[in-house]
């Protein structure tokens, strides 16, 4: 499909000075030229804003928005409000693009395409590896075809060739979204979520899209390094952060009528997020808070209605991760103190 449409590339930025020029120039140097570059500085305290201003002076296609810090969702939403392109692409500020990504995605559109995605290369300072969200090119139109997308949103390894996924289809980057489609369905990022807001955004976007295409080419470069060790030490607020994700996921699956269809994946996600909460907050060995109090907090957490059906699920063989399978067993058997001991020594 020939396409001369403008593409708006939105980059939310917070303290990314170390990587920012490489990021922006990978957009500037795209083989496809009809683009606008929307840089949204979300109250950075390093040199990010100065770098944006310097690069902006060299390319008239750059728009710069400077705002008070409000989180990545507010920055992406601000960029969406200002975008004038027919298509929208999101980037993270420490990543970079292959120079042909926009051209390749546009060349694979059909008249019905609302979202098109590429795969990526995940990299750190020590290694690189290609991530295939799915094996080969795919088109998702029907409810049955889209089921794979929804399953991978909740179960990152699903459909991938590796048992541990650095990332999955739920990310907002490496994609083109039809701007009218986003506007017509009032699709924005949830400002109240500190984590996985992109995944929740795509749950709704995938549902409403007439057609989603996946091109199995690694045209986006995803810096995985910042994720290494993210939860290696106690992070205050982990319980609230991921409880909110579980609540929003449960709400969305029910609103969209997907809950029963992918319930096994919902169980896997709940146990994965519960494991993060227990290991990094409630039962963290570096947390000096009274263990009995934390046990009470854990029990209150399990009383959430979003866990009702999960706690009735007895088929442990459907839990793919071995550690999470053990966690699920201990939760179901109400072996709280053994669960605490295990989480504190993971």
CSV table of C-alpha atoms in Angstrom, one decimal, residues 3-339:
chain,number,residue,atom,x,y,z
A,3,UNK,CA,1.5,5.8,1.8
A,4,UNK,CA,2.7,9.4,1.9
A,5,UNK,CA,1.0,10.2,5.2
A,6,UNK,CA,2.7,12.1,8.0
A,7,UNK,CA,3.9,10.0,10.9
A,8,UNK,CA,4.1,11.5,14.4
A,9,UNK,CA,6.9,10.0,16.6
A,10,UNK,CA,6.3,10.7,20.3
A,11,UNK,CA,9.2,10.4,22.8
A,12,UNK,CA,8.4,10.8,26.5
A,13,UNK,CA,11.6,11.9,28.2
A,14,UNK,CA,12.7,11.9,31.8
A,15,UNK,CA,16.4,12.1,32.7
A,16,UNK,CA,17.6,10.3,29.6
A,17,UNK,CA,20.5,12.6,28.7
A,18,UNK,CA,23.0,9.7,28.3
A,19,UNK,CA,21.2,8.2,25.4
A,20,UNK,CA,19.0,11.0,24.0
A,21,UNK,CA,21.0,12.2,21.0
A,22,UNK,CA,21.4,8.7,19.7
A,23,UNK,CA,17.6,8.2,20.1
A,24,UNK,CA,16.6,11.5,18.4
A,25,UNK,CA,19.0,11.1,15.5
A,26,UNK,CA,17.7,7.6,14.8
A,27,UNK,CA,14.3,9.3,14.1
A,28,UNK,CA,15.8,12.2,12.2
A,29,UNK,CA,17.7,9.8,9.9
A,30,UNK,CA,14.7,7.8,8.9
A,31,UNK,CA,14.5,6.9,5.2
A,32,UNK,CA,10.9,8.0,5.4
A,33,UNK,CA,10.9,11.8,5.6
A,34,UNK,CA,7.3,12.9,6.2
A,35,UNK,CA,7.5,12.8,10.0
A,36,UNK,CA,7.0,15.1,12.9
A,37,UNK,CA,9.1,14.4,16.1
A,38,UNK,CA,7.4,15.2,19.3
A,39,UNK,CA,9.8,15.4,22.3
A,40,UNK,CA,8.0,15.6,25.6
A,41,UNK,CA,10.3,16.5,28.5
A,42,UNK,CA,8.6,15.3,31.6
A,43,UNK,CA,10.4,17.6,34.1
A,44,UNK,CA,13.9,16.2,33.7
A,45,UNK,CA,16.5,17.2,36.2
A,46,UNK,CA,19.5,16.3,34.1
A,47,UNK,CA,20.5,17.8,30.7
A,48,UNK,CA,17.7,16.2,28.7
A,49,UNK,CA,15.8,19.4,28.0
A,50,UNK,CA,19.0,21.2,26.9
A,51,UNK,CA,19.8,18.4,24.5
A,52,UNK,CA,16.3,18.5,23.1
A,53,UNK,CA,16.6,22.2,22.5
A,54,UNK,CA,19.9,21.9,20.8
A,55,UNK,CA,18.7,19.2,18.4
A,56,UNK,CA,15.4,21.0,17.8
A,57,UNK,CA,17.4,23.9,16.3
A,58,UNK,CA,18.8,21.6,13.6
A,59,UNK,CA,15.5,20.1,12.4
A,60,UNK,CA,12.2,21.9,11.7
A,61,UNK,CA,10.3,18.7,12.1
A,62,UNK,CA,10.9,18.6,15.8
A,63,UNK,CA,8.3,19.9,18.3
A,64,UNK,CA,9.4,20.2,21.9
A,65,UNK,CA,7.0,20.1,24.9
A,66,UNK,CA,8.3,20.8,28.4
A,67,UNK,CA,6.1,20.0,31.3
A,68,UNK,CA,6.2,19.3,35.0
A,69,UNK,CA,6.9,15.7,36.0
A,70,UNK,CA,3.8,13.6,35.9
A,71,UNK,CA,5.0,10.2,34.7
A,72,UNK,CA,5.4,8.5,31.3
A,73,UNK,CA,1.6,8.2,30.7
A,74,UNK,CA,1.1,11.9,31.1
A,75,UNK,CA,4.0,12.6,28.7
A,76,UNK,CA,2.7,10.2,26.1
A,77,UNK,CA,-0.8,11.6,26.4
A,78,UNK,CA,0.5,15.1,26.0
A,79,UNK,CA,2.3,14.0,22.8
A,80,UNK,CA,-0.9,12.4,21.5
A,81,UNK,CA,-2.8,15.7,22.0
A,82,UNK,CA,-0.3,17.6,19.9
A,83,UNK,CA,0.2,14.9,17.2
A,84,UNK,CA,-1.0,15.9,13.7
A,85,UNK,CA,0.1,12.8,11.8
A,86,UNK,CA,-2.2,10.2,10.3
A,87,UNK,CA,0.0,7.6,12.1
A,88,UNK,CA,1.5,7.7,15.6
A,89,UNK,CA,4.6,5.9,16.8
A,90,UNK,CA,5.9,5.8,20.4
A,91,UNK,CA,9.6,5.5,21.4
A,92,UNK,CA,11.3,5.2,24.8
A,93,UNK,CA,14.1,7.7,25.1
A,94,UNK,CA,17.0,5.3,25.7
A,95,UNK,CA,16.1,3.1,22.6
A,96,UNK,CA,16.9,3.7,19.0
A,97,UNK,CA,15.3,2.9,15.6
A,98,UNK,CA,16.7,1.1,12.5
A,99,UNK,CA,16.6,3.7,9.8
A,100,UNK,CA,14.0,1.9,7.7
A,101,UNK,CA,11.4,1.1,10.4
A,102,UNK,CA,8.8,3.7,9.4
A,103,UNK,CA,9.2,3.0,5.7
A,104,UNK,CA,8.9,-0.8,6.2
A,105,UNK,CA,5.8,-0.5,8.5
A,106,UNK,CA,4.0,1.9,6.1
A,107,UNK,CA,4.8,-0.4,3.1
A,108,UNK,CA,3.0,-3.3,4.8
A,109,UNK,CA,-0.3,-1.5,5.6
A,110,UNK,CA,-3.6,-2.5,4.2
A,111,UNK,CA,-6.7,-0.3,4.1
A,112,UNK,CA,-8.1,-2.0,7.2
A,113,UNK,CA,-4.9,-1.7,9.3
A,114,UNK,CA,-5.3,0.2,12.6
A,115,UNK,CA,-2.1,-1.0,14.2
A,116,UNK,CA,1.1,-2.5,12.7
A,117,UNK,CA,4.0,-3.8,14.8
A,118,UNK,CA,7.5,-4.9,14.2
A,119,UNK,CA,9.7,-7.1,16.4
A,120,UNK,CA,12.9,-5.9,18.1
A,121,UNK,CA,16.5,-6.4,19.2
A,122,UNK,CA,16.9,-6.4,22.9
A,123,UNK,CA,20.3,-5.3,24.0
A,124,UNK,CA,22.5,-4.4,27.0
A,125,UNK,CA,26.1,-3.3,27.1
A,126,UNK,CA,27.1,-6.9,27.0
A,127,UNK,CA,24.8,-8.6,24.5
A,128,UNK,CA,22.1,-8.4,21.9
A,129,UNK,CA,19.4,-10.8,20.9
A,130,UNK,CA,16.5,-10.7,18.5
A,131,UNK,CA,13.1,-11.0,20.1
A,132,UNK,CA,10.3,-12.6,18.0
A,133,UNK,CA,6.9,-11.8,19.5
A,134,UNK,CA,5.5,-14.4,17.1
A,135,UNK,CA,7.0,-16.8,14.6
A,136,UNK,CA,6.7,-15.1,11.2
A,137,UNK,CA,4.4,-12.3,9.9
A,138,UNK,CA,0.9,-12.3,11.3
A,139,UNK,CA,-2.5,-10.6,10.6
A,140,UNK,CA,-5.0,-10.4,13.4
A,141,UNK,CA,-8.6,-9.5,12.5
A,142,UNK,CA,-11.1,-11.9,14.0
A,143,UNK,CA,-11.7,-12.5,17.7
A,144,UNK,CA,-10.1,-16.0,17.4
A,145,UNK,CA,-7.0,-14.6,15.7
A,146,UNK,CA,-6.7,-11.8,18.3
A,147,UNK,CA,-6.7,-14.3,21.1
A,148,UNK,CA,-3.0,-14.9,20.7
A,149,UNK,CA,-2.4,-11.1,21.2
A,150,UNK,CA,-4.4,-11.0,24.4
A,151,UNK,CA,-2.8,-14.1,25.7
A,152,UNK,CA,0.7,-12.7,25.2
A,153,UNK,CA,-0.4,-9.4,26.9
A,154,UNK,CA,-0.9,-11.4,30.1
A,155,UNK,CA,1.5,-14.2,29.6
A,156,UNK,CA,4.7,-12.6,28.0
A,157,UNK,CA,6.2,-15.9,26.9
A,158,UNK,CA,3.1,-17.1,25.1
A,159,UNK,CA,3.7,-17.6,21.4
A,160,UNK,CA,7.4,-16.7,21.7
A,161,UNK,CA,10.3,-19.1,21.1
A,162,UNK,CA,11.9,-18.5,24.4
A,163,UNK,CA,10.9,-19.5,27.9
A,164,UNK,CA,11.9,-16.0,29.2
A,165,UNK,CA,10.7,-13.0,27.3
A,166,UNK,CA,12.7,-9.7,27.6
A,167,UNK,CA,9.7,-8.0,26.3
A,168,UNK,CA,6.4,-8.8,24.5
A,169,UNK,CA,3.7,-7.5,22.2
A,170,UNK,CA,2.2,-5.3,24.9
A,171,UNK,CA,4.8,-2.5,24.5
A,172,UNK,CA,3.7,0.7,22.8
A,173,UNK,CA,6.9,1.2,20.9
A,174,UNK,CA,7.8,-0.4,17.5
A,175,UNK,CA,4.3,0.2,16.2
A,176,UNK,CA,2.3,2.5,14.1
A,177,UNK,CA,-1.2,3.4,15.4
A,178,UNK,CA,-3.8,5.1,13.1
A,179,UNK,CA,-4.4,8.4,14.8
A,180,UNK,CA,-8.1,8.6,13.9
A,181,UNK,CA,-8.6,5.1,15.3
A,182,UNK,CA,-7.1,6.2,18.7
A,183,UNK,CA,-9.2,9.4,18.7
A,184,UNK,CA,-12.4,7.6,17.7
A,185,UNK,CA,-12.0,5.1,20.5
A,186,UNK,CA,-10.8,7.7,23.1
A,187,UNK,CA,-7.6,5.6,23.7
A,188,UNK,CA,-5.1,7.2,26.1
A,189,UNK,CA,-2.7,5.9,28.6
A,190,UNK,CA,-3.9,5.5,32.2
A,191,UNK,CA,-2.3,8.3,34.3
A,192,UNK,CA,-3.0,6.4,37.5
A,193,UNK,CA,-0.8,3.4,36.6
A,194,UNK,CA,2.9,3.6,37.3
A,195,UNK,CA,3.6,0.3,35.7
A,196,UNK,CA,2.2,-1.7,32.7
A,197,UNK,CA,0.1,1.3,31.6
A,198,UNK,CA,1.3,0.5,28.0
A,199,UNK,CA,0.1,-3.1,28.2
A,200,UNK,CA,-3.4,-2.0,29.5
A,201,UNK,CA,-3.5,0.6,26.7
A,202,UNK,CA,-2.9,-2.1,24.1
A,203,UNK,CA,-5.5,-4.4,25.6
A,204,UNK,CA,-8.1,-1.9,24.6
A,205,UNK,CA,-6.4,-0.9,21.4
A,206,UNK,CA,-6.1,-4.5,20.2
A,207,UNK,CA,-9.7,-5.2,21.0
A,208,UNK,CA,-11.1,-2.2,19.0
A,209,UNK,CA,-8.7,-2.4,16.1
A,210,UNK,CA,-10.2,-3.6,12.8
A,211,UNK,CA,-6.9,-5.2,11.8
A,212,UNK,CA,-3.5,-5.6,13.5
A,213,UNK,CA,-0.4,-6.6,11.5
A,214,UNK,CA,2.8,-8.0,12.9
A,215,UNK,CA,6.0,-7.8,10.8
A,216,UNK,CA,8.6,-10.2,12.1
A,217,UNK,CA,11.6,-8.0,11.5
A,218,UNK,CA,13.8,-6.6,14.3
A,219,UNK,CA,13.6,-2.9,13.4
A,220,UNK,CA,13.4,-1.4,16.9
A,221,UNK,CA,16.3,-1.6,19.3
A,222,UNK,CA,15.1,-2.0,22.9
A,223,UNK,CA,17.6,-1.2,25.7
A,224,UNK,CA,16.9,-3.9,28.3
A,225,UNK,CA,19.7,-2.8,30.6
A,226,UNK,CA,17.6,-0.5,32.7
A,227,UNK,CA,15.4,-3.5,33.6
A,228,UNK,CA,18.2,-5.6,35.0
A,229,UNK,CA,18.0,-5.5,38.7
A,230,UNK,CA,14.9,-3.3,38.7
A,231,UNK,CA,13.4,-5.4,41.5
A,232,UNK,CA,16.6,-6.7,43.0
A,233,UNK,CA,16.2,-4.5,46.1
A,234,UNK,CA,13.1,-3.4,48.0
A,235,UNK,CA,11.0,-0.9,46.1
A,236,UNK,CA,8.6,1.0,48.3
A,237,UNK,CA,5.1,1.0,46.9
A,238,UNK,CA,5.3,-2.2,44.9
A,239,UNK,CA,2.2,-3.6,46.5
A,240,UNK,CA,0.1,-0.6,45.4
A,241,UNK,CA,1.7,-0.4,42.0
A,242,UNK,CA,0.9,-4.0,40.9
A,243,UNK,CA,-2.4,-4.3,42.8
A,244,UNK,CA,-3.6,-1.4,40.7
A,245,UNK,CA,-2.5,-3.3,37.6
A,246,UNK,CA,-4.4,-6.4,38.6
A,247,UNK,CA,-7.5,-4.3,39.3
A,248,UNK,CA,-7.4,-2.5,35.9
A,249,UNK,CA,-6.7,-5.8,34.1
A,250,UNK,CA,-9.7,-7.5,35.8
A,251,UNK,CA,-11.9,-4.5,34.9
A,252,UNK,CA,-10.7,-4.4,31.3
A,253,UNK,CA,-11.1,-8.1,30.6
A,254,UNK,CA,-14.6,-8.0,31.9
A,255,UNK,CA,-15.6,-4.8,30.1
A,256,UNK,CA,-14.3,-6.3,26.9
A,257,UNK,CA,-15.8,-9.7,27.4
A,258,UNK,CA,-12.4,-11.5,27.4
A,259,UNK,CA,-12.2,-12.7,31.0
A,260,UNK,CA,-13.5,-16.3,30.4
A,261,UNK,CA,-11.7,-16.7,27.1
A,262,UNK,CA,-8.2,-16.1,28.5
A,263,UNK,CA,-8.7,-16.9,32.2
A,264,UNK,CA,-5.7,-19.2,32.4
A,265,UNK,CA,-3.5,-16.3,31.3
A,266,UNK,CA,-5.1,-14.1,33.9
A,267,UNK,CA,-4.2,-16.6,36.5
A,268,UNK,CA,-0.6,-16.6,35.3
A,269,UNK,CA,-0.4,-12.8,35.4
A,270,UNK,CA,-2.0,-12.6,38.8
A,271,UNK,CA,0.5,-15.1,40.3
A,272,UNK,CA,3.4,-13.4,38.5
A,273,UNK,CA,2.5,-10.0,39.9
A,274,UNK,CA,1.7,-11.4,43.3
A,275,UNK,CA,5.2,-13.0,43.3
A,276,UNK,CA,6.7,-9.6,42.6
A,277,UNK,CA,4.7,-8.0,45.4
A,278,UNK,CA,5.7,-10.7,47.9
A,279,UNK,CA,9.3,-10.9,47.0
A,280,UNK,CA,10.0,-7.2,46.6
A,281,UNK,CA,7.7,-5.7,49.2
A,282,UNK,CA,5.6,-7.6,51.7
A,283,UNK,CA,8.1,-10.4,52.4
A,284,UNK,CA,11.3,-8.7,51.3
A,285,UNK,CA,14.2,-9.7,53.6
A,286,UNK,CA,15.5,-6.1,53.6
A,287,UNK,CA,12.1,-4.8,54.8
A,288,UNK,CA,12.3,-4.3,58.6
A,289,UNK,CA,8.6,-4.2,59.1
A,290,UNK,CA,7.0,-6.7,61.5
A,291,UNK,CA,6.4,-10.0,59.6
A,292,UNK,CA,3.1,-10.6,61.3
A,293,UNK,CA,1.9,-7.2,60.0
A,294,UNK,CA,3.0,-8.1,56.5
A,295,UNK,CA,1.2,-11.5,56.7
A,296,UNK,CA,-2.0,-9.6,57.6
A,297,UNK,CA,-1.4,-7.3,54.6
A,298,UNK,CA,-0.9,-10.3,52.4
A,299,UNK,CA,-4.2,-11.9,53.6
A,300,UNK,CA,-6.0,-8.6,52.9
A,301,UNK,CA,-4.5,-8.5,49.4
A,302,UNK,CA,-5.9,-12.0,48.7
A,303,UNK,CA,-9.4,-10.8,49.7
A,304,UNK,CA,-9.6,-8.5,46.7
A,305,UNK,CA,-12.5,-9.7,44.4
A,306,UNK,CA,-9.9,-9.8,41.5
A,307,UNK,CA,-8.4,-12.8,43.2
A,308,UNK,CA,-11.7,-14.7,43.9
A,309,UNK,CA,-11.5,-16.9,40.8
A,310,UNK,CA,-7.7,-17.3,40.9
A,311,UNK,CA,-7.9,-18.8,44.4
A,312,UNK,CA,-10.4,-21.4,43.1
A,313,UNK,CA,-8.0,-22.5,40.4
A,314,UNK,CA,-6.4,-25.9,41.2
A,315,UNK,CA,-4.7,-26.8,37.9
A,316,UNK,CA,-1.1,-25.9,38.8
A,317,UNK,CA,0.1,-27.5,35.5
A,318,UNK,CA,-1.2,-24.4,33.7
A,319,UNK,CA,1.4,-22.2,35.6
A,320,UNK,CA,4.3,-22.0,33.2
A,321,UNK,CA,7.0,-20.5,35.5
A,322,UNK,CA,8.3,-23.1,38.0
A,323,UNK,CA,8.9,-20.6,40.9
A,324,UNK,CA,5.4,-19.1,40.4
A,325,UNK,CA,4.0,-22.6,40.3
A,326,UNK,CA,5.4,-23.2,43.8
A,327,UNK,CA,4.1,-19.8,45.0
A,328,UNK,CA,0.6,-20.7,43.7
A,329,UNK,CA,0.8,-24.0,45.6
A,330,UNK,CA,1.7,-22.4,48.8
A,331,UNK,CA,-1.0,-19.7,48.4
A,332,UNK,CA,-3.7,-22.3,47.7
A,333,UNK,CA,-2.5,-24.5,50.7
A,334,UNK,CA,-2.4,-21.4,52.9
A,335,UNK,CA,1.2,-22.1,54.0
A,336,UNK,CA,1.9,-18.5,54.8
A,337,UNK,CA,5.1,-18.8,56.8
A,338,UNK,CA,6.7,-21.2,54.3
A,339,UNK,CA,5.6,-18.8,51.6
